[in-house]
């Protein structure tokens, strides 16, 4: 067996590993195994690359890999669970950047005019998609990390400008293909970076994670394009797998939010609604606020409590405290379950990760469809730092921007306790009728402080 | 590096796209984020391409370009897998004696779970 055949065989095994890894990641029992299998396939693909005929600069390669690993491992290990989404954005962005650099460098080293048209197309696709993914991910990172405002940023004629930039990229690309003006590639590169930024700016708030998923599939496609450039089957296979599955995943995520993808990308959700929400006279309506002791009594003497955790819980790092409260209630014979909205936290599934970190038993976490019938028989629904995902306007107010979004049926519980910092509306920027409901009790304050007080009060009972 | 001609690559591309769509047809929303992170790690395979570019580079400019590409791609692949693994820790089979790493808000030591 020649060396070349060995490498291609190893690439095949790696590709199989990637496919099985993706399948593994779709089930809770197999997910970890799937991820490890993916890592194994990756290790094989990378290791065998060292055996490539004519490869030099081994020390440089190993050195660069060491630098990357020394930065990546602590970053990935130490990042707070709440900051996961922007971490994924960052790792996704650098992948897109790498793909763009690969395509670019192949282009630069080919003597002018020596590339066939289809080869130039491959290079351009790698550069453009890679750059869009890179700069887009940077902005998404900045938004989630709150380096810049998380809200949608809009300006007049935004879509028109984006369209012009897109057309310009296309036009210049065609020019590069049919002419020998190779320097135009530099302009294409800059325009693609600008397009990535402009593409992400009008997406705000809770929509950013869906966007990251989309950029993730872009990077997959950029990697596939660079695979075409280098004639590397394993790059094409893995890149395309991610491109396709990432697109599907993006659709699933937006469906979980009850929105369509174009709606998320182009409607500038977060900004428009702030103008209409809140303010007018709502402060005069009465809300019932209570002390931690009142809430403790309500909870301790209930038969069944459903906890609805939201982003506020994550921000306050209160997942351990809520677990403590749940344990305490269970020891008093109260049935406790957690109702997890598909987009609770900052991304679909994010809340499960946060609660699992606090060792909340997996069986207590109920997904929305499973949890909703439970609310009728619940004595208390304890809503911690969530708002939009329990807003009945999504069910009964066709004018509401979130109308149609699936929500948790908190309003069916006998009592509702909201732990919120203030009466401020949530991500979507709309008022929640439920806060004014007679069976609702408000406990204002930071989620962790409030929970700690309630825990102490339950202990004292 | 000889993956075959452009047509066989296109064949691979099209078939992979179908596989990518089919393989994740049904995912519980709990797993959306880990799956996104996992696919993010898999496109870290771009490292292989970056290695090829750096390994065949000549001249400072090309080498610098390749070097940066390898660093970025390694960030993607290593960070991607580690972050995904951390997310998936929730599906680990829990041992009763396991004590949470965060001792800041120490939970009662008995982690067997369930009412006593």
CSV table of N, CA, C and O in Angstrom, one decimal, chain A residues 8 22-23 25-28 31-32 35 38-39 42 49 55-57 60 64-65 73 76-77 79 81 84 88 91-92 94-95 102 105 109 122 213 216 219 223 228 230-231 235 237-238 240 242 244-245 248-249 252 320 347-349 352 356-357 359 367, chain B residues 1-3 6 9 12-13 16-17 20-21 23-25 28-33 35-36 39-43 45-46 48-51 53-57 62-63 65 67 70 72 74-79 81 83-86 88 90-92 94 102 105:
chain,number,residue,atom,x,y,z
A,8,UNK,N,-5.3,8.5,2.0
A,8,UNK,CA,-6.7,8.6,1.5
A,8,UNK,C,-7.6,7.6,2.3
A,8,UNK,O,-8.8,8.0,2.6
A,22,UNK,N,-21.7,13.3,14.2
A,22,UNK,CA,-22.9,14.1,14.0
A,22,UNK,C,-24.2,13.3,14.5
A,22,UNK,O,-25.0,13.8,15.2
A,23,UNK,N,-24.2,12.0,14.1
A,23,UNK,CA,-25.4,11.3,14.5
A,23,UNK,C,-25.4,11.1,16.0
A,23,UNK,O,-26.5,11.2,16.6
A,25,UNK,N,-24.3,13.1,18.2
A,25,UNK,CA,-24.7,14.3,18.8
A,25,UNK,C,-26.2,14.6,18.8
A,25,UNK,O,-26.6,15.6,19.5
A,26,UNK,N,-27.0,13.8,18.1
A,26,UNK,CA,-28.4,14.1,18.1
A,26,UNK,C,-29.2,13.4,19.2
A,26,UNK,O,-30.4,13.5,19.3
A,27,UNK,N,-28.5,12.6,20.0
A,27,UNK,CA,-29.2,11.9,21.1
A,27,UNK,C,-28.5,12.1,22.4
A,27,UNK,O,-27.3,12.1,22.5
A,28,UNK,N,-29.2,12.2,23.5
A,28,UNK,CA,-28.6,12.5,24.8
A,28,UNK,C,-27.7,11.4,25.3
A,28,UNK,O,-26.6,11.6,25.9
A,31,UNK,N,-24.4,11.5,22.8
A,31,UNK,CA,-23.8,12.8,22.4
A,31,UNK,C,-22.3,12.8,22.8
A,31,UNK,O,-21.5,13.2,22.0
A,32,UNK,N,-22.0,12.4,24.0
A,32,UNK,CA,-20.6,12.5,24.4
A,32,UNK,C,-19.7,11.6,23.6
A,32,UNK,O,-18.6,12.0,23.1
A,35,UNK,N,-19.1,13.2,20.2
A,35,UNK,CA,-18.1,14.2,20.2
A,35,UNK,C,-16.7,13.6,20.3
A,35,UNK,O,-15.8,14.1,19.6
A,38,UNK,N,-15.7,12.2,17.0
A,38,UNK,CA,-15.4,13.3,16.1
A,38,UNK,C,-13.9,13.8,16.3
A,38,UNK,O,-13.1,13.9,15.4
A,39,UNK,N,-13.6,13.9,17.6
A,39,UNK,CA,-12.2,14.3,18.0
A,39,UNK,C,-11.2,13.2,17.6
A,39,UNK,O,-10.1,13.6,17.1
A,42,UNK,N,-10.7,13.5,13.9
A,42,UNK,CA,-9.9,14.7,13.6
A,42,UNK,C,-8.4,14.4,13.9
A,42,UNK,O,-7.5,14.8,13.1
A,49,UNK,N,-1.8,13.8,8.0
A,49,UNK,CA,-1.4,14.9,7.2
A,49,UNK,C,0.2,15.1,7.2
A,49,UNK,O,0.8,15.5,6.2
A,55,UNK,N,5.8,17.5,2.3
A,55,UNK,CA,5.5,18.5,3.3
A,55,UNK,C,6.8,18.9,4.1
A,55,UNK,O,7.5,18.0,4.5
A,56,UNK,N,7.0,20.1,4.3
A,56,UNK,CA,8.2,20.6,5.1
A,56,UNK,C,7.7,21.5,6.2
A,56,UNK,O,6.5,21.6,6.5
A,57,UNK,N,8.7,22.2,6.8
A,57,UNK,CA,8.4,23.1,7.9
A,57,UNK,C,7.6,22.5,9.1
A,57,UNK,O,6.7,23.1,9.7
A,60,UNK,N,7.6,24.5,12.3
A,60,UNK,CA,6.7,25.6,12.3
A,60,UNK,C,5.3,25.2,12.5
A,60,UNK,O,4.5,25.8,13.2
A,64,UNK,N,3.0,26.3,15.5
A,64,UNK,CA,1.7,27.0,15.3
A,64,UNK,C,0.6,26.3,16.0
A,64,UNK,O,-0.3,26.9,16.7
A,65,UNK,N,0.6,25.0,15.9
A,65,UNK,CA,-0.5,24.2,16.6
A,65,UNK,C,-0.4,24.3,18.1
A,65,UNK,O,-1.4,24.4,18.8
A,73,UNK,N,-7.3,25.8,24.8
A,73,UNK,CA,-7.7,24.9,25.9
A,73,UNK,C,-8.1,25.7,27.1
A,73,UNK,O,-9.2,25.5,27.6
A,76,UNK,N,-11.4,27.5,26.5
A,76,UNK,CA,-12.6,26.7,26.4
A,76,UNK,C,-12.9,26.1,27.8
A,76,UNK,O,-14.0,25.9,28.1
A,77,UNK,N,-11.9,25.8,28.6
A,77,UNK,CA,-12.1,25.2,29.9
A,77,UNK,C,-12.6,26.2,30.9
A,77,UNK,O,-13.4,25.9,31.7
A,79,UNK,N,-14.0,29.3,30.4
A,79,UNK,CA,-15.1,30.2,30.1
A,79,UNK,C,-16.3,29.8,30.9
A,79,UNK,O,-16.6,28.6,31.2
A,81,UNK,N,-20.1,29.0,31.8
A,81,UNK,CA,-21.1,28.4,31.0
A,81,UNK,C,-22.1,29.4,30.4
A,81,UNK,O,-22.6,29.2,29.3
A,84,UNK,N,-20.8,30.6,26.9
A,84,UNK,CA,-20.6,29.6,25.9
A,84,UNK,C,-21.0,30.1,24.5
A,84,UNK,O,-20.2,29.9,23.6
A,88,UNK,N,-18.4,29.9,21.2
A,88,UNK,CA,-18.7,29.2,20.0
A,88,UNK,C,-18.5,30.1,18.8
A,88,UNK,O,-17.9,29.8,17.8
A,91,UNK,N,-14.7,30.6,18.2
A,91,UNK,CA,-14.0,29.5,17.5
A,91,UNK,C,-14.5,29.3,16.1
A,91,UNK,O,-13.8,28.8,15.2
A,92,UNK,N,-15.8,29.6,15.8
A,92,UNK,CA,-16.3,29.6,14.5
A,92,UNK,C,-15.6,30.6,13.6
A,92,UNK,O,-15.2,30.3,12.5
A,94,UNK,N,-12.7,32.1,13.8
A,94,UNK,CA,-11.3,31.8,13.4
A,94,UNK,C,-11.2,30.7,12.4
A,94,UNK,O,-10.4,30.7,11.5
A,95,UNK,N,-12.2,29.7,12.4
A,95,UNK,CA,-12.2,28.6,11.4
A,95,UNK,C,-12.5,29.2,10.1
A,95,UNK,O,-11.8,28.9,9.1
A,102,UNK,N,-6.4,30.0,3.6
A,102,UNK,CA,-6.0,28.9,2.7
A,102,UNK,C,-6.2,29.2,1.3
A,102,UNK,O,-5.4,29.1,0.4
A,105,UNK,N,-4.0,32.1,0.0
A,105,UNK,CA,-2.6,31.7,-0.2
A,105,UNK,C,-2.4,30.9,-1.4
A,105,UNK,O,-1.4,31.0,-2.2
A,109,UNK,N,0.0,32.0,-4.7
A,109,UNK,CA,1.2,31.3,-5.1
A,109,UNK,C,1.1,30.8,-6.5
A,109,UNK,O,2.1,30.4,-7.1
A,122,UNK,N,-13.4,28.6,-7.1
A,122,UNK,CA,-13.2,27.9,-5.8
A,122,UNK,C,-12.5,28.8,-4.8
A,122,UNK,O,-12.9,28.9,-3.7
A,213,UNK,N,-25.4,30.1,14.6
A,213,UNK,CA,-25.6,28.8,13.9
A,213,UNK,C,-25.5,28.9,12.4
A,213,UNK,O,-24.9,28.0,11.7
A,216,UNK,N,-22.0,29.4,11.5
A,216,UNK,CA,-21.3,28.1,11.6
A,216,UNK,C,-21.4,27.3,10.3
A,216,UNK,O,-20.4,26.7,9.8
A,219,UNK,N,-19.1,28.8,7.7
A,219,UNK,CA,-17.7,28.3,7.8
A,219,UNK,C,-17.6,26.9,7.2
A,219,UNK,O,-16.6,26.6,6.6
A,223,UNK,N,-14.9,26.0,4.4
A,223,UNK,CA,-14.0,24.9,4.5
A,223,UNK,C,-14.1,23.9,3.3
A,223,UNK,O,-13.1,23.5,2.8
A,228,UNK,N,-11.9,22.1,-2.0
A,228,UNK,CA,-11.8,22.1,-3.5
A,228,UNK,C,-10.5,22.7,-4.0
A,228,UNK,O,-9.9,22.2,-4.8
A,230,UNK,N,-7.7,22.8,-2.5
A,230,UNK,CA,-6.5,22.0,-2.2
A,230,UNK,C,-6.7,20.5,-2.7
A,230,UNK,O,-5.8,19.7,-2.5
A,231,UNK,N,-7.8,20.2,-3.3
A,231,UNK,CA,-8.1,18.9,-3.7
A,231,UNK,C,-8.1,17.9,-2.5
A,231,UNK,O,-7.5,16.8,-2.6
A,235,UNK,N,-11.5,17.6,3.6
A,235,UNK,CA,-12.0,18.9,3.9
A,235,UNK,C,-13.4,19.1,3.2
A,235,UNK,O,-14.3,19.7,3.8
A,237,UNK,N,-15.6,16.8,2.5
A,237,UNK,CA,-16.6,16.0,3.2
A,237,UNK,C,-17.1,16.7,4.5
A,237,UNK,O,-18.2,17.0,4.7
A,238,UNK,N,-16.1,17.0,5.3
A,238,UNK,CA,-16.4,17.6,6.7
A,238,UNK,C,-17.0,18.9,6.5
A,238,UNK,O,-18.0,19.2,7.2
A,240,UNK,N,-18.7,20.2,4.0
A,240,UNK,CA,-20.1,20.1,3.5
A,240,UNK,C,-21.1,19.5,4.5
A,240,UNK,O,-22.2,20.0,4.6
A,242,UNK,N,-21.0,19.9,7.7
A,242,UNK,CA,-21.3,21.0,8.6
A,242,UNK,C,-22.2,22.1,7.9
A,242,UNK,O,-23.1,22.5,8.5
A,244,UNK,N,-24.3,21.6,5.5
A,244,UNK,CA,-25.7,21.1,5.4
A,244,UNK,C,-26.4,21.0,6.7
A,244,UNK,O,-27.5,21.5,6.9
A,245,UNK,N,-25.7,20.3,7.6
A,245,UNK,CA,-26.4,20.1,8.9
A,245,UNK,C,-26.6,21.4,9.7
A,245,UNK,O,-27.6,21.6,10.4
A,248,UNK,N,-29.7,23.1,8.4
A,248,UNK,CA,-30.9,22.5,9.0
A,248,UNK,C,-31.0,22.9,10.4
A,248,UNK,O,-32.1,23.2,10.9
A,249,UNK,N,-29.9,22.8,11.2
A,249,UNK,CA,-30.0,23.2,12.6
A,249,UNK,C,-30.4,24.6,12.8
A,249,UNK,O,-31.2,24.9,13.7
A,252,UNK,N,-34.1,24.7,12.5
A,252,UNK,CA,-34.7,24.1,13.7
A,252,UNK,C,-34.7,25.1,14.9
A,252,UNK,O,-35.7,25.2,15.6
A,320,UNK,N,-26.9,27.2,41.1
A,320,UNK,CA,-26.6,26.3,42.3
A,320,UNK,C,-27.6,26.6,43.4
A,320,UNK,O,-28.0,25.7,44.1
A,347,UNK,N,-29.4,30.3,24.2
A,347,UNK,CA,-29.5,29.5,23.0
A,347,UNK,C,-30.3,28.3,23.3
A,347,UNK,O,-30.4,28.0,24.5
A,348,UNK,N,-30.9,27.7,22.3
A,348,UNK,CA,-31.6,26.5,22.6
A,348,UNK,C,-30.7,25.5,23.3
A,348,UNK,O,-29.6,25.2,22.9
A,349,UNK,N,-31.2,24.9,24.4
A,349,UNK,CA,-30.5,23.9,25.2
A,349,UNK,C,-29.5,24.5,26.1
A,349,UNK,O,-28.9,23.8,26.9
A,352,UNK,N,-30.3,23.9,29.9
A,352,UNK,CA,-30.0,22.5,30.4
A,352,UNK,C,-28.6,22.4,30.8
A,352,UNK,O,-28.2,21.7,31.8
A,356,UNK,N,-27.4,21.4,34.5
A,356,UNK,CA,-26.6,20.2,34.6
A,356,UNK,C,-25.3,20.5,35.4
A,356,UNK,O,-24.8,19.7,36.2
A,357,UNK,N,-24.8,21.7,35.1
A,357,UNK,CA,-23.5,22.1,35.8
A,357,UNK,C,-23.8,22.1,37.3
A,357,UNK,O,-22.9,21.9,38.1
A,359,UNK,N,-25.6,20.1,38.8
A,359,UNK,CA,-26.0,18.8,39.2
A,359,UNK,C,-27.5,18.6,39.4
A,359,UNK,O,-27.9,17.8,40.2
A,367,UNK,N,-38.9,19.3,29.0
A,367,UNK,CA,-39.0,20.2,27.8
A,367,UNK,C,-40.4,20.7,27.7
A,367,UNK,O,-41.4,20.2,28.3
B,1,UNK,N,-2.9,14.5,-1.4
B,1,UNK,CA,-3.5,15.7,-1.9
B,1,UNK,C,-4.3,15.4,-3.2
B,1,UNK,O,-5.1,16.2,-3.6
B,2,UNK,N,-4.0,14.3,-3.8
B,2,UNK,CA,-4.7,14.0,-5.0
B,2,UNK,C,-6.1,13.4,-4.8
B,2,UNK,O,-6.3,12.2,-4.7
B,3,UNK,N,-7.0,14.3,-4.6
B,3,UNK,CA,-8.4,13.8,-4.3
B,3,UNK,C,-9.1,13.5,-5.6
B,3,UNK,O,-10.3,13.1,-5.5
B,6,UNK,N,-12.1,17.5,-10.5
B,6,UNK,CA,-13.1,18.3,-10.0
B,6,UNK,C,-14.5,17.6,-9.9
B,6,UNK,O,-15.2,17.8,-9.0
B,9,UNK,N,-14.8,15.5,-6.9
B,9,UNK,CA,-15.0,16.3,-5.7
B,9,UNK,C,-16.4,16.8,-5.6
B,9,UNK,O,-17.0,16.9,-4.5
B,12,UNK,N,-18.5,14.1,-4.3
B,12,UNK,CA,-18.4,14.0,-2.8
B,12,UNK,C,-19.1,15.1,-2.1
B,12,UNK,O,-19.8,14.9,-1.1
B,13,UNK,N,-19.1,16.3,-2.7
B,13,UNK,CA,-19.8,17.5,-2.1
B,13,UNK,C,-21.3,17.2,-2.1
B,13,UNK,O,-21.9,17.4,-1.0
B,16,UNK,N,-22.2,14.4,0.4
B,16,UNK,CA,-22.0,14.9,1.8
B,16,UNK,C,-23.1,15.8,2.2
B,16,UNK,O,-23.6,15.7,3.4
B,17,UNK,N,-23.6,16.6,1.3
B,17,UNK,CA,-24.7,17.5,1.6
B,17,UNK,C,-25.9,16.7,2.0
B,17,UNK,O,-26.6,17.0,3.0
B,20,UNK,N,-25.4,15.2,5.4
B,20,UNK,CA,-25.5,16.2,6.4
B,20,UNK,C,-26.9,16.5,6.8
B,20,UNK,O,-27.2,16.7,7.9
B,21,UNK,N,-27.8,16.6,5.8
B,21,UNK,CA,-29.2,16.9,6.0
B,21,UNK,C,-29.8,15.7,6.8
B,21,UNK,O,-30.6,15.9,7.7
B,23,UNK,N,-28.6,13.1,8.5
B,23,UNK,CA,-28.0,12.5,9.7
B,23,UNK,C,-28.5,13.3,11.0
B,23,UNK,O,-28.6,12.7,12.0
B,24,UNK,N,-28.9,14.5,10.8
B,24,UNK,CA,-29.4,15.2,12.0
B,24,UNK,C,-30.9,15.6,11.9
B,24,UNK,O,-31.4,16.5,12.5
B,25,UNK,N,-31.6,14.7,11.2
B,25,UNK,CA,-33.0,15.0,10.9
B,25,UNK,C,-33.9,15.3,12.1
B,25,UNK,O,-34.8,16.1,12.1
B,28,UNK,N,-33.6,16.7,19.6
B,28,UNK,CA,-34.3,17.4,20.7
B,28,UNK,C,-33.7,18.8,20.9
B,28,UNK,O,-32.5,19.0,20.8
B,29,UNK,N,-34.5,19.8,21.3
B,29,UNK,CA,-34.0,21.2,21.4
B,29,UNK,C,-32.9,21.3,22.5
B,29,UNK,O,-32.0,22.1,22.4
B,30,UNK,N,-32.9,20.3,23.4
B,30,UNK,CA,-31.9,20.3,24.5
B,30,UNK,C,-30.5,20.2,23.8
B,30,UNK,O,-29.5,20.7,24.3
B,31,UNK,N,-30.4,19.6,22.7
B,31,UNK,CA,-29.1,19.3,22.1
B,31,UNK,C,-28.8,20.2,21.0
B,31,UNK,O,-27.7,20.1,20.3
B,32,UNK,N,-29.6,21.3,20.7
B,32,UNK,CA,-29.3,22.2,19.6
B,32,UNK,C,-27.9,22.8,19.9
B,32,UNK,O,-27.1,22.9,19.0
B,33,UNK,N,-27.7,23.4,21.1
B,33,UNK,CA,-26.5,24.1,21.3
B,33,UNK,C,-25.2,23.2,21.2
B,33,UNK,O,-24.3,23.5,20.5
B,35,UNK,N,-25.0,20.5,19.6
B,35,UNK,CA,-24.8,20.0,18.2
B,35,UNK,C,-24.1,21.1,17.4
B,35,UNK,O,-23.2,20.9,16.6
B,36,UNK,N,-24.6,22.3,17.6
B,36,UNK,CA,-23.9,23.5,16.9
B,36,UNK,C,-22.5,23.5,17.3
B,36,UNK,O,-21.6,23.7,16.4
B,39,UNK,N,-20.6,20.6,15.5
B,39,UNK,CA,-20.3,20.8,14.1
B,39,UNK,C,-19.3,21.9,13.9
B,39,UNK,O,-18.4,21.8,13.0
B,40,UNK,N,-19.3,22.9,14.8
B,40,UNK,CA,-18.3,23.9,14.8
B,40,UNK,C,-16.9,23.3,15.0
B,40,UNK,O,-15.9,23.6,14.3
B,41,UNK,N,-16.8,22.3,15.8
B,41,UNK,CA,-15.5,21.6,16.0
B,41,UNK,C,-15.1,20.8,14.7
B,41,UNK,O,-13.9,20.8,14.3
B,42,UNK,N,-16.1,20.2,14.1
B,42,UNK,CA,-15.8,19.4,12.9
B,42,UNK,C,-15.3,20.2,11.8
B,42,UNK,O,-14.4,19.8,11.1
B,43,UNK,N,-15.8,21.4,11.6
B,43,UNK,CA,-15.2,22.2,10.5
B,43,UNK,C,-13.8,22.7,10.8
B,43,UNK,O,-13.1,23.3,10.0
B,45,UNK,N,-11.6,20.8,10.8
B,45,UNK,CA,-10.7,20.0,9.9
B,45,UNK,C,-10.0,20.9,9.0
B,45,UNK,O,-9.0,20.5,8.3
B,46,UNK,N,-10.4,22.2,8.9
B,46,UNK,CA,-9.7,23.1,8.1
B,46,UNK,C,-8.2,23.2,8.5
B,46,UNK,O,-7.3,23.6,7.7
B,48,UNK,N,-6.3,20.7,8.6
B,48,UNK,CA,-5.5,19.8,7.7
B,48,UNK,C,-5.1,20.7,6.5
B,48,UNK,O,-4.0,20.6,6.0
B,49,UNK,N,-6.0,21.5,6.0
B,49,UNK,CA,-5.7,22.4,4.9
B,49,UNK,C,-4.6,23.4,5.2
B,49,UNK,O,-3.7,23.7,4.4
B,50,UNK,N,-4.8,24.0,6.4
B,50,UNK,CA,-3.8,25.0,6.9
B,50,UNK,C,-2.4,24.3,7.0
B,50,UNK,O,-1.4,25.0,6.6
B,51,UNK,N,-2.3,23.1,7.4
B,51,UNK,CA,-1.0,22.4,7.5
B,51,UNK,C,-0.4,22.2,6.1
B,51,UNK,O,0.8,22.4,5.9
B,53,UNK,N,-0.9,24.1,3.5
B,53,UNK,CA,-0.5,25.4,3.0
B,53,UNK,C,0.8,25.7,3.6
B,53,UNK,O,1.8,26.1,3.0
B,54,UNK,N,0.9,25.6,5.0
B,54,UNK,CA,2.2,26.0,5.6
B,54,UNK,C,3.3,25.0,5.2
B,54,UNK,O,4.5,25.5,5.0
B,55,UNK,N,3.0,23.8,5.1
B,55,UNK,CA,4.0,22.8,4.8
B,55,UNK,C,4.6,22.8,3.4
B,55,UNK,O,5.6,22.3,3.1
B,56,UNK,N,3.9,23.5,2.5
B,56,UNK,CA,4.4,23.6,1.2
B,56,UNK,C,4.7,25.1,0.9
B,56,UNK,O,4.9,25.4,-0.3
B,57,UNK,N,4.8,25.9,1.9
B,57,UNK,CA,5.0,27.4,1.7
B,57,UNK,C,6.5,27.6,1.4
B,57,UNK,O,7.4,26.9,1.9
B,62,UNK,N,4.3,33.8,2.4
B,62,UNK,CA,3.5,32.6,2.4
B,62,UNK,C,3.6,31.9,3.7
B,62,UNK,O,2.6,31.3,4.2
B,63,UNK,N,4.8,31.8,4.2
B,63,UNK,CA,4.9,31.1,5.5
B,63,UNK,C,4.1,31.8,6.6
B,63,UNK,O,3.5,31.1,7.4
B,65,UNK,N,1.5,33.6,6.2
B,65,UNK,CA,0.0,33.3,6.0
B,65,UNK,C,-0.3,31.9,6.5
B,65,UNK,O,-1.4,31.8,7.2
B,67,UNK,N,1.2,30.1,8.6
B,67,UNK,CA,1.4,30.0,10.1
B,67,UNK,C,0.1,30.5,10.8
B,67,UNK,O,-0.4,29.9,11.7
B,70,UNK,N,-2.7,28.1,10.4
B,70,UNK,CA,-2.6,26.9,11.3
B,70,UNK,C,-3.0,27.3,12.8
B,70,UNK,O,-3.7,26.6,13.4
B,72,UNK,N,-5.0,29.7,13.7
B,72,UNK,CA,-6.5,29.9,13.8
B,72,UNK,C,-7.2,28.6,13.7
B,72,UNK,O,-8.2,28.4,14.5
B,74,UNK,N,-6.2,25.7,14.5
B,74,UNK,CA,-6.0,24.9,15.8
B,74,UNK,C,-7.0,25.4,16.9
B,74,UNK,O,-7.6,24.7,17.6
B,75,UNK,N,-7.1,26.7,16.9
B,75,UNK,CA,-8.0,27.3,17.9
B,75,UNK,C,-9.4,26.8,17.7
B,75,UNK,O,-10.1,26.3,18.6
B,76,UNK,N,-9.8,26.7,16.4
B,76,UNK,CA,-11.1,26.2,16.0
B,76,UNK,C,-11.3,24.8,16.5
B,76,UNK,O,-12.3,24.4,17.2
B,77,UNK,N,-10.4,23.9,16.1
B,77,UNK,CA,-10.6,22.5,16.3
B,77,UNK,C,-10.5,22.2,17.8
B,77,UNK,O,-11.3,21.5,18.4
B,78,UNK,N,-9.4,22.7,18.5
B,78,UNK,CA,-9.2,22.3,19.9
B,78,UNK,C,-10.3,22.9,20.7
B,78,UNK,O,-11.0,22.3,21.5
B,79,UNK,N,-10.5,24.2,20.6
B,79,UNK,CA,-11.5,24.9,21.3
B,79,UNK,C,-12.9,24.3,21.1
B,79,UNK,O,-13.7,24.1,22.0
B,81,UNK,N,-13.8,21.2,20.2
B,81,UNK,CA,-14.1,19.9,20.9
B,81,UNK,C,-14.2,20.1,22.4
B,81,UNK,O,-15.0,19.5,23.0
B,83,UNK,N,-15.0,22.8,24.2
B,83,UNK,CA,-16.2,23.4,24.6
B,83,UNK,C,-17.4,22.5,24.5
B,83,UNK,O,-18.3,22.4,25.4
B,84,UNK,N,-17.5,21.7,23.4
B,84,UNK,CA,-18.6,20.8,23.2
B,84,UNK,C,-18.6,19.7,24.4
B,84,UNK,O,-19.6,19.4,24.9
B,85,UNK,N,-17.4,19.2,24.7
B,85,UNK,CA,-17.3,18.2,25.7
B,85,UNK,C,-17.8,18.8,27.1
B,85,UNK,O,-18.5,18.1,27.8
B,86,UNK,N,-17.4,20.0,27.3
B,86,UNK,CA,-17.9,20.6,28.6
B,86,UNK,C,-19.4,20.7,28.6
B,86,UNK,O,-20.1,20.5,29.6
B,88,UNK,N,-21.5,18.8,27.1
B,88,UNK,CA,-22.1,17.5,27.2
B,88,UNK,C,-21.9,16.8,28.5
B,88,UNK,O,-22.3,15.7,28.7
B,90,UNK,N,-23.3,17.2,31.0
B,90,UNK,CA,-24.6,16.9,31.6
B,90,UNK,C,-25.1,15.5,31.4
B,90,UNK,O,-25.9,15.0,32.1
B,91,UNK,N,-24.6,14.9,30.3
B,91,UNK,CA,-25.1,13.6,30.0
B,91,UNK,C,-24.2,12.5,30.5
B,91,UNK,O,-24.3,11.3,30.3
B,92,UNK,N,-23.2,12.9,31.3
B,92,UNK,CA,-22.3,12.0,31.9
B,92,UNK,C,-23.1,11.1,33.0
B,92,UNK,O,-24.0,11.7,33.6
B,94,UNK,N,-23.8,10.0,36.3
B,94,UNK,CA,-23.3,10.7,37.5
B,94,UNK,C,-22.9,9.7,38.6
B,94,UNK,O,-23.7,8.8,38.9
B,102,UNK,N,-17.5,23.8,41.7
B,102,UNK,CA,-17.7,25.1,42.2
B,102,UNK,C,-18.1,24.9,43.7
B,102,UNK,O,-19.2,24.4,44.0
B,105,UNK,N,-20.9,28.1,46.1
B,105,UNK,CA,-22.3,28.0,46.7
B,105,UNK,C,-22.5,26.5,47.0
B,105,UNK,O,-23.3,25.8,46.4
